[in-house]
Short mmCIF file of C-alpha atoms and ligand atoms in Angstrom, two decimals:
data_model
loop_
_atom_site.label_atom_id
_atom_site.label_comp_id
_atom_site.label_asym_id
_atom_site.label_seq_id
_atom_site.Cartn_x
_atom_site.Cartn_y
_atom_site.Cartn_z
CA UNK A 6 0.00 0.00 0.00
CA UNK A 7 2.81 2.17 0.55
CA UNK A 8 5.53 3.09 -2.29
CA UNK A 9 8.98 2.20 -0.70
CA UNK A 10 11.18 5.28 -0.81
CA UNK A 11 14.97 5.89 -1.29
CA UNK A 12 16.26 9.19 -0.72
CA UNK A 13 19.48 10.49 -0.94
CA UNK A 14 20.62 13.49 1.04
CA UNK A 15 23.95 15.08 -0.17
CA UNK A 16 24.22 17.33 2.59
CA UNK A 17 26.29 20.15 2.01
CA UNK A 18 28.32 18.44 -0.36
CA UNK A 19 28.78 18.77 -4.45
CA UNK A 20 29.40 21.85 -7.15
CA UNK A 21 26.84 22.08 -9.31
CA UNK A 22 29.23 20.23 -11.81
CA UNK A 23 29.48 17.61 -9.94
CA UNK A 24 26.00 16.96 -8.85
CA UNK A 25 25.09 16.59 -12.58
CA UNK A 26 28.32 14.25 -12.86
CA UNK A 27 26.57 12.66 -9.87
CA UNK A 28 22.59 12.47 -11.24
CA UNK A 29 24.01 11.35 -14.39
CA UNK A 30 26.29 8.50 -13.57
CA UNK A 31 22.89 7.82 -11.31
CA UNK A 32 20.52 7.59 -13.76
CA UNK A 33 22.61 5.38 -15.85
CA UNK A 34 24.41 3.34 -13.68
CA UNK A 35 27.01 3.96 -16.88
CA UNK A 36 30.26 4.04 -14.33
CA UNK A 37 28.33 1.49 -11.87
CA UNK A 38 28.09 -0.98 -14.13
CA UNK A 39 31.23 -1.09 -16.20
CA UNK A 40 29.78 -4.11 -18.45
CA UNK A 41 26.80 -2.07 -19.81
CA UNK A 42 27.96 0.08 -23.46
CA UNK A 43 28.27 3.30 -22.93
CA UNK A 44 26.33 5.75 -25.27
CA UNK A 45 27.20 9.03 -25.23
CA UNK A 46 24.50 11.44 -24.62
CA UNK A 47 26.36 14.73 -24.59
CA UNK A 48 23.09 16.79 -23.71
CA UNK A 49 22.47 15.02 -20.63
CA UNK A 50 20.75 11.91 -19.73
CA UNK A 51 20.72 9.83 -22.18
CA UNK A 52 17.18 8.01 -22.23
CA UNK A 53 17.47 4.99 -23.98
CA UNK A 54 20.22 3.81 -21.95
CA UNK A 55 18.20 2.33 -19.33
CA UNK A 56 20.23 -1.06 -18.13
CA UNK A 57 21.62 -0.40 -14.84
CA UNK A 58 20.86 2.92 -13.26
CA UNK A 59 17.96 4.29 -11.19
CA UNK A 60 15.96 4.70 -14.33
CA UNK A 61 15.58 0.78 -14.67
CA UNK A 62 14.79 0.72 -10.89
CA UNK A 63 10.77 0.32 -10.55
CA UNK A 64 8.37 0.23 -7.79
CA UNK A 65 10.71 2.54 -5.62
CA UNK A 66 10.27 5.89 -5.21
CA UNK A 67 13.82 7.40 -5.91
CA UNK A 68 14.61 10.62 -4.51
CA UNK A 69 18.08 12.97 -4.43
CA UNK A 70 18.32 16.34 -2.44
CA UNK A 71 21.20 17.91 -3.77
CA UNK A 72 22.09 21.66 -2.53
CA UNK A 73 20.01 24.63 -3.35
CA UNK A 74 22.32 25.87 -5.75
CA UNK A 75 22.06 22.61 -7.60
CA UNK A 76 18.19 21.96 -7.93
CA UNK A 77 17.38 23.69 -11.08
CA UNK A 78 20.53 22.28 -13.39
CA UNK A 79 19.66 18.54 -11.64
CA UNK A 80 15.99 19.55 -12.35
CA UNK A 81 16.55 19.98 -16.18
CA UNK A 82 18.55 16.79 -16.40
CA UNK A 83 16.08 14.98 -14.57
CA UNK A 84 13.32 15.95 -16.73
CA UNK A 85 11.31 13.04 -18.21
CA UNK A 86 13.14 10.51 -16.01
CA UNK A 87 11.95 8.86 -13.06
CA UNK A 88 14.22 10.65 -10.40
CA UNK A 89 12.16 13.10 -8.52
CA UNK A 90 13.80 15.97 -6.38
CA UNK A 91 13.79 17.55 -3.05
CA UNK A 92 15.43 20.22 -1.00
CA UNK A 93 17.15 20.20 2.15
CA UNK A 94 15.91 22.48 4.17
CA UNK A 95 13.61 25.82 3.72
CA UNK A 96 12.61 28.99 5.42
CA UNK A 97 8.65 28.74 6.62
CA UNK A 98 8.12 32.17 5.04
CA UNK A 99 6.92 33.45 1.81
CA UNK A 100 9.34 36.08 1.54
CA UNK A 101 10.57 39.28 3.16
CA UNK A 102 13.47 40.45 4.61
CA UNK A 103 15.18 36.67 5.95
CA UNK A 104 18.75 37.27 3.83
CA UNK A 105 20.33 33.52 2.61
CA UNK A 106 16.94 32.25 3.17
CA UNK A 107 15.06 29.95 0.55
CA UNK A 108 11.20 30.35 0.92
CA UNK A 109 8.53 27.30 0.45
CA UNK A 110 6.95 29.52 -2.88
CA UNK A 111 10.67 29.16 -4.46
CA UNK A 112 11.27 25.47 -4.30
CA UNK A 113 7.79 24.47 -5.11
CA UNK A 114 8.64 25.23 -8.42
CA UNK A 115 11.70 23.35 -8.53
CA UNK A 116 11.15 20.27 -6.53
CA UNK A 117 8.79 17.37 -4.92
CA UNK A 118 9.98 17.03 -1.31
CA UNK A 119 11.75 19.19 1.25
CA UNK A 120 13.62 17.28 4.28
CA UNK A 121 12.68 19.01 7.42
CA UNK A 122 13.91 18.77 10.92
CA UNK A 123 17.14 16.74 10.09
CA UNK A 124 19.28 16.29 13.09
CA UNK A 125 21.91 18.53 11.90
CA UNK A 126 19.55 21.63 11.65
CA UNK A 127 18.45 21.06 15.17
CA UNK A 128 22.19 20.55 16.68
CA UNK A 129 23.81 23.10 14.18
CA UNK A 130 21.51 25.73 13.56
CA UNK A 131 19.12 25.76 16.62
CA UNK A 132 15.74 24.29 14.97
CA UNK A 133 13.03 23.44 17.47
CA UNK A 134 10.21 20.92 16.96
CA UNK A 135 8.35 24.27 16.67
CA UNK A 136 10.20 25.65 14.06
CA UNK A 137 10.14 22.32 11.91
CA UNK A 138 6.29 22.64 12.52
CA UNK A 139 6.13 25.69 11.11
CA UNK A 140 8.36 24.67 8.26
CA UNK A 141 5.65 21.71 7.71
CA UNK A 142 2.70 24.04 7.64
CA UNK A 143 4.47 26.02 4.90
CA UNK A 144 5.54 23.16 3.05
CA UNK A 145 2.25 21.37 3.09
CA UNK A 146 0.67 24.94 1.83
CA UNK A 147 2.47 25.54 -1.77
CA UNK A 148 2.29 21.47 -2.31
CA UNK A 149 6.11 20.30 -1.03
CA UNK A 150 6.42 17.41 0.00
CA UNK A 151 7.99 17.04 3.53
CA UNK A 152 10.28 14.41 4.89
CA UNK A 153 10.19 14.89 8.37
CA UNK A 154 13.62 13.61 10.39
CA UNK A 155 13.15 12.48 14.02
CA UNK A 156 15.41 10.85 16.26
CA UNK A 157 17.09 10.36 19.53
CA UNK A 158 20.61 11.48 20.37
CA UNK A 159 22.74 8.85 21.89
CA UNK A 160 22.35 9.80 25.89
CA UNK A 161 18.72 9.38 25.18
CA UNK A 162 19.05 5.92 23.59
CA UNK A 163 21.35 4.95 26.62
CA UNK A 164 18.99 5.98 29.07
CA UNK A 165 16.05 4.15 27.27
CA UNK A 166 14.31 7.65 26.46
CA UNK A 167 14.52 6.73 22.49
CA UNK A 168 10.33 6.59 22.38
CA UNK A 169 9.83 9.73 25.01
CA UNK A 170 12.23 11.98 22.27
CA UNK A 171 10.98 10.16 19.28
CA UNK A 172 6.68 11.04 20.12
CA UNK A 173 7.54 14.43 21.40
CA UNK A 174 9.78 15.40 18.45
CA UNK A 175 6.46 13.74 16.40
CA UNK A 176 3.58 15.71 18.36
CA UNK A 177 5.41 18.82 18.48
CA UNK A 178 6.56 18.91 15.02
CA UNK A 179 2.73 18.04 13.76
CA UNK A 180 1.38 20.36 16.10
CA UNK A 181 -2.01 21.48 14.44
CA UNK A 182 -1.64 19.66 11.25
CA UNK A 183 -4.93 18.22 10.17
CA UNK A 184 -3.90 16.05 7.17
CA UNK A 185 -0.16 14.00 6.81
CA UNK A 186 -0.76 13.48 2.88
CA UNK A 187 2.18 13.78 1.11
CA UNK A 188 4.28 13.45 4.45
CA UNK A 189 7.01 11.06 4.97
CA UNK A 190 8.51 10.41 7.97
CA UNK A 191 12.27 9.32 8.91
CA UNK A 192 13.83 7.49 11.91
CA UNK A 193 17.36 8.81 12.18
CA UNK A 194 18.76 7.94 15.32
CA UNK A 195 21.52 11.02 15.71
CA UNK A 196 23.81 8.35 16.73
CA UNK A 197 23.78 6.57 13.75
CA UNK A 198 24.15 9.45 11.43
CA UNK A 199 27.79 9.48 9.32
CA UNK A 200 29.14 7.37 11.60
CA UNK A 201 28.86 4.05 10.20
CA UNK A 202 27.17 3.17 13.20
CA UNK A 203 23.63 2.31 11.69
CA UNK A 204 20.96 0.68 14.10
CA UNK A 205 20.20 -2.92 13.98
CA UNK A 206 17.23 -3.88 11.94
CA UNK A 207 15.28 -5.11 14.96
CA UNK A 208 16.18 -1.92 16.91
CA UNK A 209 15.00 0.26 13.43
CA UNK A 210 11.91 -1.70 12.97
CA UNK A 211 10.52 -1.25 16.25
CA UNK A 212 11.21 2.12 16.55
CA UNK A 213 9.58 2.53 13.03
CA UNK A 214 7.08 0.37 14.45
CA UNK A 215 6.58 2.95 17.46
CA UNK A 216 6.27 5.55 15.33
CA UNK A 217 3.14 4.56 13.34
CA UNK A 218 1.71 3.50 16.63
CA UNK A 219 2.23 7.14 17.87
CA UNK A 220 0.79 8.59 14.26
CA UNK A 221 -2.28 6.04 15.41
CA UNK A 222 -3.07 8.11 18.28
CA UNK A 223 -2.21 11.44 16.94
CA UNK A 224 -4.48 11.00 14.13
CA UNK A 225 -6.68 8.04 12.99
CA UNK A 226 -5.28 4.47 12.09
CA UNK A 227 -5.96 5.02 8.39
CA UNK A 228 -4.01 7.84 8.18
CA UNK A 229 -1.20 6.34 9.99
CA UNK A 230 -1.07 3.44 7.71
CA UNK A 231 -0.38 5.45 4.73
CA UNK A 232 2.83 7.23 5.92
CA UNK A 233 5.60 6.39 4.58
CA UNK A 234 8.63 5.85 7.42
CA UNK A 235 11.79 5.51 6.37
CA UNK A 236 14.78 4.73 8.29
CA UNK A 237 18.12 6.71 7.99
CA UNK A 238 21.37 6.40 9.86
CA UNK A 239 25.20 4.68 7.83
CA UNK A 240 22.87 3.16 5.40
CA UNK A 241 25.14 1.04 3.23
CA UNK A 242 24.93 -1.65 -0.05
CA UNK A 243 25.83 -3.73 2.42
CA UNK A 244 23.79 -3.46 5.10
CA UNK A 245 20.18 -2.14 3.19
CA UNK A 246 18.57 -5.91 2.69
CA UNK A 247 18.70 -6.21 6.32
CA UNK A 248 16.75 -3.66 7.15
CA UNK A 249 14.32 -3.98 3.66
CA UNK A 250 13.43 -6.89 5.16
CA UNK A 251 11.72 -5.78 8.19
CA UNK A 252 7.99 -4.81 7.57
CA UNK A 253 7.59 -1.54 9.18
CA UNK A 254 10.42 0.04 7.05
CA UNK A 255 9.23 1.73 4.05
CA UNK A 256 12.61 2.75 3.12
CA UNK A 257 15.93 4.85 3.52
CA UNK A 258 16.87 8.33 4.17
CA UNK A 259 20.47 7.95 2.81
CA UNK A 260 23.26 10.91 3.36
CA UNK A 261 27.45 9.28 2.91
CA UNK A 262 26.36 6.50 0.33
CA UNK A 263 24.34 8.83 -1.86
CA UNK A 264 27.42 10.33 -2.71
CA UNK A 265 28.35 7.25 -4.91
CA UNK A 266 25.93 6.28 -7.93
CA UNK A 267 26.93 2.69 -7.46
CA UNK A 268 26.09 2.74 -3.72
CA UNK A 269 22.95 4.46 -4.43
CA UNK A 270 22.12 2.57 -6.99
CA UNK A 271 22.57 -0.81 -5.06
CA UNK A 272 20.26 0.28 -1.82
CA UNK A 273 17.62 1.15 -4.22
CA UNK A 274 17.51 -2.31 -6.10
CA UNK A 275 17.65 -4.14 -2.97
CA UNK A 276 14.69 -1.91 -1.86
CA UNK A 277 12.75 -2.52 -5.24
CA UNK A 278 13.66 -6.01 -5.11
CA UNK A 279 12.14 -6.51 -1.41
CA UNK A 280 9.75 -4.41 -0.88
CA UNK A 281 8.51 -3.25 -4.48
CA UNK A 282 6.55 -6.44 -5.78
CA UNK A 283 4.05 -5.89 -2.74
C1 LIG B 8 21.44 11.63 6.74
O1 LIG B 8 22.17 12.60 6.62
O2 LIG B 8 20.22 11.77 6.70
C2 LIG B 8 22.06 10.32 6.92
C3 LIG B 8 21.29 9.30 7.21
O3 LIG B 8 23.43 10.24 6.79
P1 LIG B 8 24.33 8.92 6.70
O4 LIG B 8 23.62 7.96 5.78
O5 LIG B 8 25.63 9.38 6.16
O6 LIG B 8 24.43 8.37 8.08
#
């Protein structure tokens, strides 16, 4: 019922050159898959070339959220494929006076989805539940789609508060929201997060699986079964079918290995490949 999703984040990380290096060797798996010929498709992507790369990849939602600066070059090469595109962040206002800021009104033109909350936003730049609430209001208004990042930082998971931090971050973040469609949430346990430390599948899944329980009593069951929950924290090619496997995960939020096409390219298979026939 729910359309596994893989999503890369590239954090802070690319020129614009070599994001569209990046999408491109993506989409084609060209340089991932060494055996496949290589057409040359000066212009950009080069359609018919389909073999290996995300493109071939079905039943998956496949996302990348490369830097501001790089959405509307990735946009145009994207066009017509089946990569979709989201931000990292965003401003909750229109516009105004908020210099460096990048309001909901001007990515809604360029992308899908818009991560909100992520861990490093709250620890780097001082963003409260309330503020990613906001964020979500705005988002939801001009038709982004938000991927909302919750998790507990490691002192919490020590001291067993990991579902206390998790439902607060949840409840205060969805303060006042009336309808989740179009929201996806992710699990990413701060602990995990670029430090090749990724949480066991059991540990993801019932976290996940606390999560929908806590949607269930925010809102209705129905609308808690159609949120999409991903999981995000050192997720790897080599360590992805583990956690595909477990039911309550609908997918990955993916920052280190969406840096490399082939690593990307491999979680999302194993996703499709698990999860995408049901
Ligand atoms: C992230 O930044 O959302 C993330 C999960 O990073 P990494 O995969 O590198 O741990």
């Amino acid at each position: 019922m729910r359309t596994p999703m893989i999503a890369g984040n590239w954090k802070m990380n690319t020129t614009v050159d070599e994001a569209l290096a990046l999408v491109r060797e993506m989409h084609s798996g060209i340089h991932a898959a060494p055996h496949v010929d290589k057409v040359v498709c000066p212009a950009g992507i080069c359609l018919s070339d389909l073999e290996a790369g995300l493109e071939a990849i079905a039943n998956v939602d496949k996302v990348i959220c490369p830097p501001f600066v790089s959405l509307a070059s990735v946009k145009e090469i994207i066009k017509g494929s089946s990569i979709r595109l989201g931000a990292q962040n965003m401003y909750y206002e229109e516009k105004g006076a908020y210099t460096g800021e990048i309001s909901p009104l001007m990515l809604a033109s360029l992308c899908e989805f818009v991560i909100l909350g992520h861990s490093e936003r709250r620890q780097y730049f001082n963003e409260t539940s309330e503020i990613v609430n906001k964020k979500i209001k705005a988002a939801l208004a001009v038709g982004l789609k938000p991927i909302l990042c919750v998790g507990e930082r490691l002192e919490d998971n020590e001291a067993g508060r990991t579902e206390e931090v998790v439902a607060e971050q949840l409840s205060r973040s969805l303060a006042g929201i009336g309808s989740l469609e179009g929201l996806t949430v992710a699990y990413e346990p701060v602990w995990a997060i670029g430090t090749g430390r990724a949480a066991t599948a059991k540990q993801a899944n019932e976290t996940i699986g606390f999560i929908r329980h806590s949607l269930r009593r925010l809102y209705t069951g129905v609308v808690a079964e159609g949120v999409r929950i991903l999981y995000g924290g050192s997720v790897t090619a080599d360590n992805a079918a583990e956690l595909m496997k477990q039911p309550e995960i609908d997918g990955a939020l993916v920052g280190g290995a969406s840096l490399k096409a082939d690593q990307f390219i491999s979680i999302t298979k194993q996703a499709s490949e698990i999860k995408g026939s049901g």
